PDB file of C-alpha atoms and ligand atoms in Angstrom:
ATOM      1  CA  MET A   1       1.874 -12.785  11.425  1.00  0.00           C
ATOM      2  CA  PRO A   2       4.858  -9.594  11.702  1.00  0.00           C
ATOM      3  CA  LEU A   3       5.464  -8.769   8.067  1.00  0.00           C
ATOM      4  CA  VAL A   4       8.324  -6.204   7.303  1.00  0.00           C
ATOM      5  CA  ASP A   5       7.515  -3.791   3.803  1.00  0.00           C
ATOM      6  CA  THR A   6      11.379  -3.585   3.221  1.00  0.00           C
ATOM      7  CA  HIS A   7      10.262  -1.100   0.044  1.00  0.00           C
ATOM      8  CA  ALA A   8       7.925   2.157   0.118  1.00  0.00           C
ATOM      9  CA  HIS A   9       7.084   5.330  -0.458  1.00  0.00           C
ATOM     10  CA  LEU A  10       4.588   6.189   1.481  1.00  0.00           C
ATOM     11  CA  HIS A  11       6.117   9.871   2.310  1.00  0.00           C
ATOM     12  CA  PHE A  12       5.095   9.791  -1.767  1.00  0.00           C
ATOM     13  CA  PRO A  13       1.873  12.691  -2.332  1.00  0.00           C
ATOM     14  CA  GLU A  14       0.107   9.017  -4.116  1.00  0.00           C
ATOM     15  CA  PHE A  15      -0.490   8.313  -0.151  1.00  0.00           C
ATOM     16  CA  ALA A  16      -1.385  12.550   0.786  1.00  0.00           C
ATOM     17  CA  GLU A  17      -4.752  12.396   1.467  1.00  0.00           C
ATOM     18  CA  ASP A  18      -5.768   8.909   3.061  1.00  0.00           C
ATOM     19  CA  LEU A  19      -1.556   7.648   4.752  1.00  0.00           C
ATOM     20  CA  ASP A  20      -3.525   7.274   8.150  1.00  0.00           C
ATOM     21  CA  ALA A  21      -5.920   4.623   6.487  1.00  0.00           C
ATOM     22  CA  VAL A  22      -3.243   3.468   4.550  1.00  0.00           C
ATOM     23  CA  LEU A  23      -1.457   2.360   7.761  1.00  0.00           C
ATOM     24  CA  GLU A  24      -4.604   1.433   9.704  1.00  0.00           C
ATOM     25  CA  ARG A  25      -4.514  -1.575   7.060  1.00  0.00           C
ATOM     26  CA  ALA A  26      -1.103  -2.306   7.176  1.00  0.00           C
ATOM     27  CA  ARG A  27      -1.507  -2.655  10.703  1.00  0.00           C
ATOM     28  CA  GLN A  28      -5.145  -4.801  10.132  1.00  0.00           C
ATOM     29  CA  ALA A  29      -2.712  -6.592   7.940  1.00  0.00           C
ATOM     30  CA  GLY A  30       0.087  -7.501   9.241  1.00  0.00           C
ATOM     31  CA  VAL A  31       3.012  -4.634   8.811  1.00  0.00           C
ATOM     32  CA  ARG A  32       4.159  -4.040  12.102  1.00  0.00           C
ATOM     33  CA  THR A  33       6.705  -1.960   9.807  1.00  0.00           C
ATOM     34  CA  MET A  34       8.013  -0.337   6.728  1.00  0.00           C
ATOM     35  CA  VAL A  35      10.579   1.292   5.352  1.00  0.00           C
ATOM     36  CA  THR A  36      10.286   4.037   3.596  1.00  0.00           C
ATOM     37  CA  ILE A  37      12.600   4.947   1.109  1.00  0.00           C
ATOM     38  CA  GLY A  38      13.517   8.506  -0.531  1.00  0.00           C
ATOM     39  CA  THR A  39      14.243   8.556  -4.158  1.00  0.00           C
ATOM     40  CA  ASP A  40      16.002  12.434  -4.276  1.00  0.00           C
ATOM     41  CA  ARG A  41      16.585  15.601  -3.147  1.00  0.00           C
ATOM     42  CA  GLU A  42      12.483  16.110  -2.263  1.00  0.00           C
ATOM     43  CA  THR A  43      11.203  13.289  -1.170  1.00  0.00           C
ATOM     44  CA  ASN A  44      14.200  12.825   1.265  1.00  0.00           C
ATOM     45  CA  PRO A  45      13.462  15.157   3.537  1.00  0.00           C
ATOM     46  CA  ALA A  46       9.951  13.810   3.617  1.00  0.00           C
ATOM     47  CA  ALA A  47      10.890  10.287   3.881  1.00  0.00           C
ATOM     48  CA  VAL A  48      13.161  11.178   7.276  1.00  0.00           C
ATOM     49  CA  ALA A  49       9.930  13.442   8.524  1.00  0.00           C
ATOM     50  CA  LEU A  50       7.309  10.297   7.929  1.00  0.00           C
ATOM     51  CA  ALA A  51       9.689   8.210   9.633  1.00  0.00           C
ATOM     52  CA  GLU A  52      10.757  10.715  12.091  1.00  0.00           C
ATOM     53  CA  ARG A  53       6.956  11.159  13.245  1.00  0.00           C
ATOM     54  CA  THR A  54       5.521   7.285  13.135  1.00  0.00           C
ATOM     55  CA  GLU A  55       6.665   4.719  14.704  1.00  0.00           C
ATOM     56  CA  SER A  56       6.220   2.245  12.199  1.00  0.00           C
ATOM     57  CA  VAL A  57       7.952   3.806   9.447  1.00  0.00           C
ATOM     58  CA  TYR A  58      11.836   3.562   8.790  1.00  0.00           C
ATOM     59  CA  ALA A  59      13.373   6.090   5.989  1.00  0.00           C
ATOM     60  CA  THR A  60      16.320   5.781   3.456  1.00  0.00           C
ATOM     61  CA  VAL A  61      17.830   9.128   1.550  1.00  0.00           C
ATOM     62  CA  GLY A  62      19.183   8.430  -1.381  1.00  0.00           C
ATOM     63  CA  ILE A  63      19.876   9.625  -5.200  1.00  0.00           C
ATOM     64  CA  HIS A  64      17.624   6.865  -8.117  1.00  0.00           C
ATOM     65  CA  PRO A  65      19.844   6.158 -10.721  1.00  0.00           C
ATOM     66  CA  HIS A  66      16.533   8.001 -12.927  1.00  0.00           C
ATOM     67  CA  ASP A  67      17.961  11.550 -10.604  1.00  0.00           C
ATOM     68  CA  ALA A  68      21.106  11.542 -10.746  1.00  0.00           C
ATOM     69  CA  ALA A  69      21.551  14.496 -13.438  1.00  0.00           C
ATOM     70  CA  GLU A  70      19.777  16.542 -11.336  1.00  0.00           C
ATOM     71  CA  ALA A  71      22.086  15.490  -8.386  1.00  0.00           C
ATOM     72  CA  THR A  72      24.077  18.776  -7.214  1.00  0.00           C
ATOM     73  CA  GLU A  73      26.967  18.902  -4.595  1.00  0.00           C
ATOM     74  CA  ASP A  74      24.146  20.755  -2.434  1.00  0.00           C
ATOM     75  CA  ASP A  75      21.805  17.476  -2.609  1.00  0.00           C
ATOM     76  CA  PHE A  76      24.798  15.247  -1.521  1.00  0.00           C
ATOM     77  CA  ALA A  77      25.698  17.884   0.986  1.00  0.00           C
ATOM     78  CA  ALA A  78      21.582  17.661   1.961  1.00  0.00           C
ATOM     79  CA  LEU A  79      21.831  13.792   1.822  1.00  0.00           C
ATOM     80  CA  GLU A  80      24.729  13.610   4.233  1.00  0.00           C
ATOM     81  CA  ARG A  81      23.129  15.317   6.434  1.00  0.00           C
ATOM     82  CA  LEU A  82      19.798  14.084   6.153  1.00  0.00           C
ATOM     83  CA  ALA A  83      21.229  10.555   7.062  1.00  0.00           C
ATOM     84  CA  ARG A  84      22.636  11.537   9.935  1.00  0.00           C
ATOM     85  CA  SER A  85      20.100  13.680  11.015  1.00  0.00           C
ATOM     86  CA  SER A  86      17.508  10.821  12.706  1.00  0.00           C
ATOM     87  CA  ALA A  87      18.396   7.036  14.365  1.00  0.00           C
ATOM     88  CA  LYS A  88      15.358   6.286  11.560  1.00  0.00           C
ATOM     89  CA  VAL A  89      17.222   6.609   8.954  1.00  0.00           C
ATOM     90  CA  VAL A  90      18.403   3.056   7.824  1.00  0.00           C
ATOM     91  CA  ALA A  91      19.755   2.474   5.088  1.00  0.00           C
ATOM     92  CA  LEU A  92      21.219   4.252   1.788  1.00  0.00           C
ATOM     93  CA  GLY A  93      19.658   4.091  -1.314  1.00  0.00           C
ATOM     94  CA  GLU A  94      18.445   3.550  -3.267  1.00  0.00           C
ATOM     95  CA  MET A  95      20.530   4.073  -5.711  1.00  0.00           C
ATOM     96  CA  GLY A  96      21.909   1.255  -8.441  1.00  0.00           C
ATOM     97  CA  LEU A  97      21.896   1.866 -12.199  1.00  0.00           C
ATOM     98  CA  ASP A  98      18.381   1.983 -14.946  1.00  0.00           C
ATOM     99  CA  PHE A  99      19.616   1.136 -18.204  1.00  0.00           C
ATOM    100  CA  PHE A 100      15.790  -0.142 -18.662  1.00  0.00           C
ATOM    101  CA  ARG A 101      14.129   3.521 -18.438  1.00  0.00           C
ATOM    102  CA  ASN A 102      17.564   5.090 -18.854  1.00  0.00           C
ATOM    103  CA  LEU A 103      16.548   8.850 -17.997  1.00  0.00           C
ATOM    104  CA  SER A 104      20.256   9.767 -16.485  1.00  0.00           C
ATOM    105  CA  PRO A 105      23.029   9.202 -18.830  1.00  0.00           C
ATOM    106  CA  HIS A 106      24.991   5.651 -17.868  1.00  0.00           C
ATOM    107  CA  ASP A 107      28.219   7.271 -16.911  1.00  0.00           C
ATOM    108  CA  VAL A 108      26.953   9.996 -14.433  1.00  0.00           C
ATOM    109  CA  GLN A 109      24.607   7.110 -13.411  1.00  0.00           C
ATOM    110  CA  GLU A 110      27.631   5.426 -12.535  1.00  0.00           C
ATOM    111  CA  ARG A 111      29.299   7.815 -10.548  1.00  0.00           C
ATOM    112  CA  VAL A 112      26.254   9.097  -7.903  1.00  0.00           C
ATOM    113  CA  PHE A 113      25.621   5.338  -7.455  1.00  0.00           C
ATOM    114  CA  ARG A 114      29.559   4.550  -6.301  1.00  0.00           C
ATOM    115  CA  ARG A 115      29.504   7.772  -4.411  1.00  0.00           C
ATOM    116  CA  GLN A 116      26.898   7.233  -2.350  1.00  0.00           C
ATOM    117  CA  LEU A 117      28.136   3.030  -2.322  1.00  0.00           C
ATOM    118  CA  GLY A 118      31.608   5.621  -0.778  1.00  0.00           C
ATOM    119  CA  PHE A 119      29.670   7.079   1.870  1.00  0.00           C
ATOM    120  CA  ALA A 120      27.097   4.657   3.161  1.00  0.00           C
ATOM    121  CA  ARG A 121      31.550   2.731   3.747  1.00  0.00           C
ATOM    122  CA  GLN A 122      31.906   5.847   6.010  1.00  0.00           C
ATOM    123  CA  ILE A 123      29.291   6.493   7.659  1.00  0.00           C
ATOM    124  CA  GLY A 124      28.545   2.004   7.723  1.00  0.00           C
ATOM    125  CA  LYS A 125      25.537   2.000   7.160  1.00  0.00           C
ATOM    126  CA  PRO A 126      23.086  -0.359   4.820  1.00  0.00           C
ATOM    127  CA  VAL A 127      22.314   0.335   0.860  1.00  0.00           C
ATOM    128  CA  VAL A 128      19.013  -0.110  -0.844  1.00  0.00           C
ATOM    129  CA  VAL A 129      19.520  -0.845  -4.396  1.00  0.00           C
ATOM    130  CA  HIS A 130      18.080  -0.150  -7.937  1.00  0.00           C
ATOM    131  CA  CYS A 131      18.882  -2.070 -11.181  1.00  0.00           C
ATOM    132  CA  ARG A 132      17.172  -2.540 -13.879  1.00  0.00           C
ATOM    133  CA  ASP A 133      18.692  -4.033 -16.962  1.00  0.00           C
ATOM    134  CA  ALA A 134      22.601  -3.414 -15.175  1.00  0.00           C
ATOM    135  CA  TYR A 135      23.175  -5.944 -13.698  1.00  0.00           C
ATOM    136  CA  VAL A 136      26.270  -6.997 -15.057  1.00  0.00           C
ATOM    137  CA  GLU A 137      27.688  -3.403 -14.211  1.00  0.00           C
ATOM    138  CA  VAL A 138      25.604  -3.298 -11.105  1.00  0.00           C
ATOM    139  CA  LEU A 139      27.171  -6.274  -9.670  1.00  0.00           C
ATOM    140  CA  ALA A 140      31.160  -5.216 -10.677  1.00  0.00           C
ATOM    141  CA  ILE A 141      30.326  -1.703  -8.976  1.00  0.00           C
ATOM    142  CA  LEU A 142      28.989  -3.435  -6.151  1.00  0.00           C
ATOM    143  CA  ALA A 143      32.055  -5.658  -5.369  1.00  0.00           C
ATOM    144  CA  GLU A 144      34.447  -2.814  -6.455  1.00  0.00           C
ATOM    145  CA  GLU A 145      32.782  -0.531  -4.091  1.00  0.00           C
ATOM    146  CA  ARG A 146      32.804  -3.499  -1.329  1.00  0.00           C
ATOM    147  CA  VAL A 147      29.609  -3.225  -0.440  1.00  0.00           C
ATOM    148  CA  GLY A 148      29.529  -6.174   1.365  1.00  0.00           C
ATOM    149  CA  GLU A 149      31.645  -4.544   4.132  1.00  0.00           C
ATOM    150  CA  ILE A 150      28.012  -2.550   4.702  1.00  0.00           C
ATOM    151  CA  GLY A 151      25.578  -5.010   3.463  1.00  0.00           C
ATOM    152  CA  GLY A 152      22.453  -3.997   1.352  1.00  0.00           C
ATOM    153  CA  VAL A 153      19.474  -5.009  -0.604  1.00  0.00           C
ATOM    154  CA  MET A 154      19.035  -5.666  -4.282  1.00  0.00           C
ATOM    155  CA  HIS A 155      15.416  -4.242  -3.907  1.00  0.00           C
ATOM    156  CA  CYS A 156      12.432  -5.536  -5.739  1.00  0.00           C
ATOM    157  CA  PHE A 157      14.452  -8.033  -7.694  1.00  0.00           C
ATOM    158  CA  SER A 158      14.179  -8.940 -11.199  1.00  0.00           C
ATOM    159  CA  GLY A 159      17.024 -10.967 -12.674  1.00  0.00           C
ATOM    160  CA  ASP A 160      17.621 -14.530 -12.762  1.00  0.00           C
ATOM    161  CA  VAL A 161      18.635 -17.215 -10.409  1.00  0.00           C
ATOM    162  CA  GLU A 162      21.754 -16.707 -11.319  1.00  0.00           C
ATOM    163  CA  VAL A 163      22.536 -13.693 -11.002  1.00  0.00           C
ATOM    164  CA  ALA A 164      20.792 -14.008  -7.057  1.00  0.00           C
ATOM    165  CA  LYS A 165      23.556 -16.594  -6.571  1.00  0.00           C
ATOM    166  CA  ARG A 166      26.572 -13.580  -7.702  1.00  0.00           C
ATOM    167  CA  CYS A 167      24.218 -11.364  -5.249  1.00  0.00           C
ATOM    168  CA  LEU A 168      23.692 -14.240  -2.074  1.00  0.00           C
ATOM    169  CA  ASP A 169      27.905 -13.913  -2.850  1.00  0.00           C
ATOM    170  CA  LEU A 170      28.114 -10.219  -2.409  1.00  0.00           C
ATOM    171  CA  GLY A 171      26.307 -10.198   0.469  1.00  0.00           C
ATOM    172  CA  LEU A 172      23.384  -9.038  -0.456  1.00  0.00           C
ATOM    173  CA  TYR A 173      20.056  -9.732   0.878  1.00  0.00           C
ATOM    174  CA  ILE A 174      16.774 -10.539  -2.232  1.00  0.00           C
ATOM    175  CA  SER A 175      13.736  -8.916  -1.475  1.00  0.00           C
ATOM    176  CA  LEU A 176      10.811  -9.562  -4.145  1.00  0.00           C
ATOM    177  CA  ALA A 177       7.783  -7.443  -4.497  1.00  0.00           C
ATOM    178  CA  GLY A 178       4.634  -7.813  -6.091  1.00  0.00           C
ATOM    179  CA  PRO A 179       6.336  -9.522  -9.876  1.00  0.00           C
ATOM    180  CA  VAL A 180       6.709 -13.062  -8.521  1.00  0.00           C
ATOM    181  CA  THR A 181       2.782 -13.043  -8.131  1.00  0.00           C
ATOM    182  CA  TYR A 182       2.033 -12.644 -11.288  1.00  0.00           C
ATOM    183  CA  LYS A 183       1.253 -14.498 -14.735  1.00  0.00           C
ATOM    184  CA  ASN A 184       3.847 -13.107 -16.089  1.00  0.00           C
ATOM    185  CA  ALA A 185       6.614 -13.654 -13.547  1.00  0.00           C
ATOM    186  CA  ARG A 186       9.639 -14.847 -15.720  1.00  0.00           C
ATOM    187  CA  ALA A 187      12.675 -16.525 -13.740  1.00  0.00           C
ATOM    188  CA  LEU A 188      10.701 -14.846 -10.741  1.00  0.00           C
ATOM    189  CA  PRO A 189       9.270 -18.028  -8.884  1.00  0.00           C
ATOM    190  CA  ASP A 190      12.842 -20.007  -9.789  1.00  0.00           C
ATOM    191  CA  VAL A 191      14.351 -17.310  -7.486  1.00  0.00           C
ATOM    192  CA  ALA A 192      11.643 -17.469  -4.630  1.00  0.00           C
ATOM    193  CA  ARG A 193      12.752 -20.959  -4.275  1.00  0.00           C
ATOM    194  CA  PHE A 194      16.648 -20.528  -4.984  1.00  0.00           C
ATOM    195  CA  VAL A 195      16.743 -18.369  -1.948  1.00  0.00           C
ATOM    196  CA  PRO A 196      18.344 -19.461   1.910  1.00  0.00           C
ATOM    197  CA  ASP A 197      15.388 -18.379   4.481  1.00  0.00           C
ATOM    198  CA  ASP A 198      18.313 -15.840   6.002  1.00  0.00           C
ATOM    199  CA  ARG A 199      18.768 -13.784   2.573  1.00  0.00           C
ATOM    200  CA  LEU A 200      15.435 -13.672   1.582  1.00  0.00           C
ATOM    201  CA  VAL A 201      12.706 -10.793   1.803  1.00  0.00           C
ATOM    202  CA  VAL A 202       9.214  -8.859   0.249  1.00  0.00           C
ATOM    203  CA  GLU A 203       8.006  -6.051  -0.479  1.00  0.00           C
ATOM    204  CA  THR A 204       5.445  -3.595  -2.065  1.00  0.00           C
ATOM    205  CA  ASP A 205       7.206  -0.470  -3.877  1.00  0.00           C
ATOM    206  CA  CYS A 206       3.886   1.294  -3.072  1.00  0.00           C
ATOM    207  CA  PRO A 207       2.407   2.744  -4.931  1.00  0.00           C
ATOM    208  CA  PHE A 208       4.172   0.539  -7.947  1.00  0.00           C
ATOM    209  CA  LEU A 209       4.018  -2.797  -8.722  1.00  0.00           C
ATOM    210  CA  PRO A 210       1.146  -3.859  -6.711  1.00  0.00           C
ATOM    211  CA  PRO A 211       0.828  -7.917  -6.787  1.00  0.00           C
ATOM    212  CA  HIS A 212      -2.360 -10.120  -7.684  1.00  0.00           C
ATOM    213  CA  PRO A 213      -5.495  -9.226  -8.010  1.00  0.00           C
ATOM    214  CA  HIS A 214      -4.576  -5.352  -7.681  1.00  0.00           C
ATOM    215  CA  ARG A 215      -3.084  -4.822 -10.851  1.00  0.00           C
ATOM    216  CA  GLY A 216      -3.690  -1.708 -12.005  1.00  0.00           C
ATOM    217  CA  LYS A 217      -4.483  -0.026  -8.791  1.00  0.00           C
ATOM    218  CA  ARG A 218      -2.210   2.273  -6.227  1.00  0.00           C
ATOM    219  CA  ASN A 219       0.057  -0.882  -4.288  1.00  0.00           C
ATOM    220  CA  GLU A 220      -0.054  -0.413  -0.770  1.00  0.00           C
ATOM    221  CA  PRO A 221       1.824  -1.961   2.329  1.00  0.00           C
ATOM    222  CA  ALA A 222      -1.381  -4.519   3.280  1.00  0.00           C
ATOM    223  CA  TYR A 223      -0.348  -6.151  -0.429  1.00  0.00           C
ATOM    224  CA  VAL A 224       2.630  -6.777   1.121  1.00  0.00           C
ATOM    225  CA  ALA A 225       0.946  -9.576   2.554  1.00  0.00           C
ATOM    226  CA  LEU A 226      -0.035 -11.195  -0.466  1.00  0.00           C
ATOM    227  CA  THR A 227       3.504 -11.332  -1.943  1.00  0.00           C
ATOM    228  CA  ALA A 228       4.737 -12.727   0.978  1.00  0.00           C
ATOM    229  CA  ALA A 229       1.818 -14.918   1.060  1.00  0.00           C
ATOM    230  CA  ARG A 230       3.239 -16.556  -3.043  1.00  0.00           C
ATOM    231  CA  VAL A 231       6.372 -16.855  -2.372  1.00  0.00           C
ATOM    232  CA  ALA A 232       5.593 -19.132   0.825  1.00  0.00           C
ATOM    233  CA  GLU A 233       3.685 -21.333  -1.937  1.00  0.00           C
ATOM    234  CA  LEU A 234       6.250 -21.264  -4.423  1.00  0.00           C
ATOM    235  CA  ARG A 235       8.525 -22.442  -1.183  1.00  0.00           C
ATOM    236  CA  GLY A 236       6.209 -24.863   0.151  1.00  0.00           C
ATOM    237  CA  THR A 237       5.643 -23.144   2.854  1.00  0.00           C
ATOM    238  CA  GLU A 238       3.474 -22.041   6.052  1.00  0.00           C
ATOM    239  CA  PRO A 239       3.401 -18.099   5.030  1.00  0.00           C
ATOM    240  CA  LYS A 240       3.519 -17.517   9.355  1.00  0.00           C
ATOM    241  CA  GLY A 241       6.803 -19.960   9.899  1.00  0.00           C
ATOM    242  CA  LEU A 242       8.043 -17.324   6.157  1.00  0.00           C
ATOM    243  CA  ASN A 243       7.114 -14.688   7.868  1.00  0.00           C
ATOM    244  CA  ASP A 244       8.606 -14.856  11.104  1.00  0.00           C
ATOM    245  CA  THR A 245      11.542 -15.861   9.049  1.00  0.00           C
ATOM    246  CA  MET A 246      11.639 -12.989   6.568  1.00  0.00           C
ATOM    247  CA  SER A 247      10.320 -10.620   9.361  1.00  0.00           C
ATOM    248  CA  ARG A 248      14.017 -11.018  11.361  1.00  0.00           C
ATOM    249  CA  ASN A 249      15.849 -10.976   8.480  1.00  0.00           C
ATOM    250  CA  ALA A 250      14.354  -7.323   8.524  1.00  0.00           C
ATOM    251  CA  ALA A 251      15.395  -6.410  10.931  1.00  0.00           C
ATOM    252  CA  ARG A 252      19.363  -7.870  10.420  1.00  0.00           C
ATOM    253  CA  LEU A 253      19.200  -6.463   7.149  1.00  0.00           C
ATOM    254  CA  PHE A 254      17.994  -2.846   8.706  1.00  0.00           C
ATOM    255  CA  ARG A 255      19.458  -3.209  12.199  1.00  0.00           C
ATOM    256  CA  LEU A 256      16.270  -2.503  13.562  1.00  0.00           C
ATOM    257  CA  PRO A 257      15.158  -2.669  17.286  1.00  0.00           C
ATOM    258  CA  ALA A 258      13.969  -5.323  18.545  1.00  0.00           C
ATOM    259  CA  SER A 259       9.492  -5.061  18.523  1.00  0.00           C
TER     260      SER A 259
HETATM  261 ZN1  LIG B   1      13.455   1.315  -7.222  1.00  0.00          ZN
HETATM  262 ZN1  LIG B   2      11.337   2.571  -5.094  1.00  0.00          ZN
END
């Protein structure tokens, strides 16, 4: 039962003490591949360095909307250098808009998002999109910046079926995370049933958002199996077949080498 955790932050300090044990538990849970996601000037080089020394880990580099206001020209230059520095950098991001926590002004978030989309198009890599309370704006920008030409994923999807449909129309994959396992999952069970087989992937977003029954603790890649199992249950299908399908989707999305 191979699984891909399409969105983890394994290079974050939360894993500094016991990363080897975390990776071993992932392996035992069938998680063969993880994508560790950069978010800012400190975490981008750490993500690439971890991917370079760990066979099962790939990396992305990006500027998170929370960090948009801090981003300097030097940061963009470093991001572009890093993105070209290693074959293990498989995508750009995470990038997007977060109007929930609003840690950067909206116009700055939008400018930094568009700039990264332009760069992704330039180097032909897919994008990892973060969106909270900003689907109208994010979808408009993705359409204007022609995301369909490069592909990408709406990570930790939190919208409803209508929003999911618009993401699919743009050619994006939909990634479900721990919240689909929660009692108050709202529209997510419907989304889990709605997304077609060939566009669905799962993630942990660890160390954040652990699936049931680990809420309140640190999340880790092994737990993506719980999210995948819940999604299979919601779709009324066998976990094994769905996991195979979602692994193939992740490989197509990130253009991973055949394993
Ligand atoms: Zn995110
Ligand atoms: Zn994340």
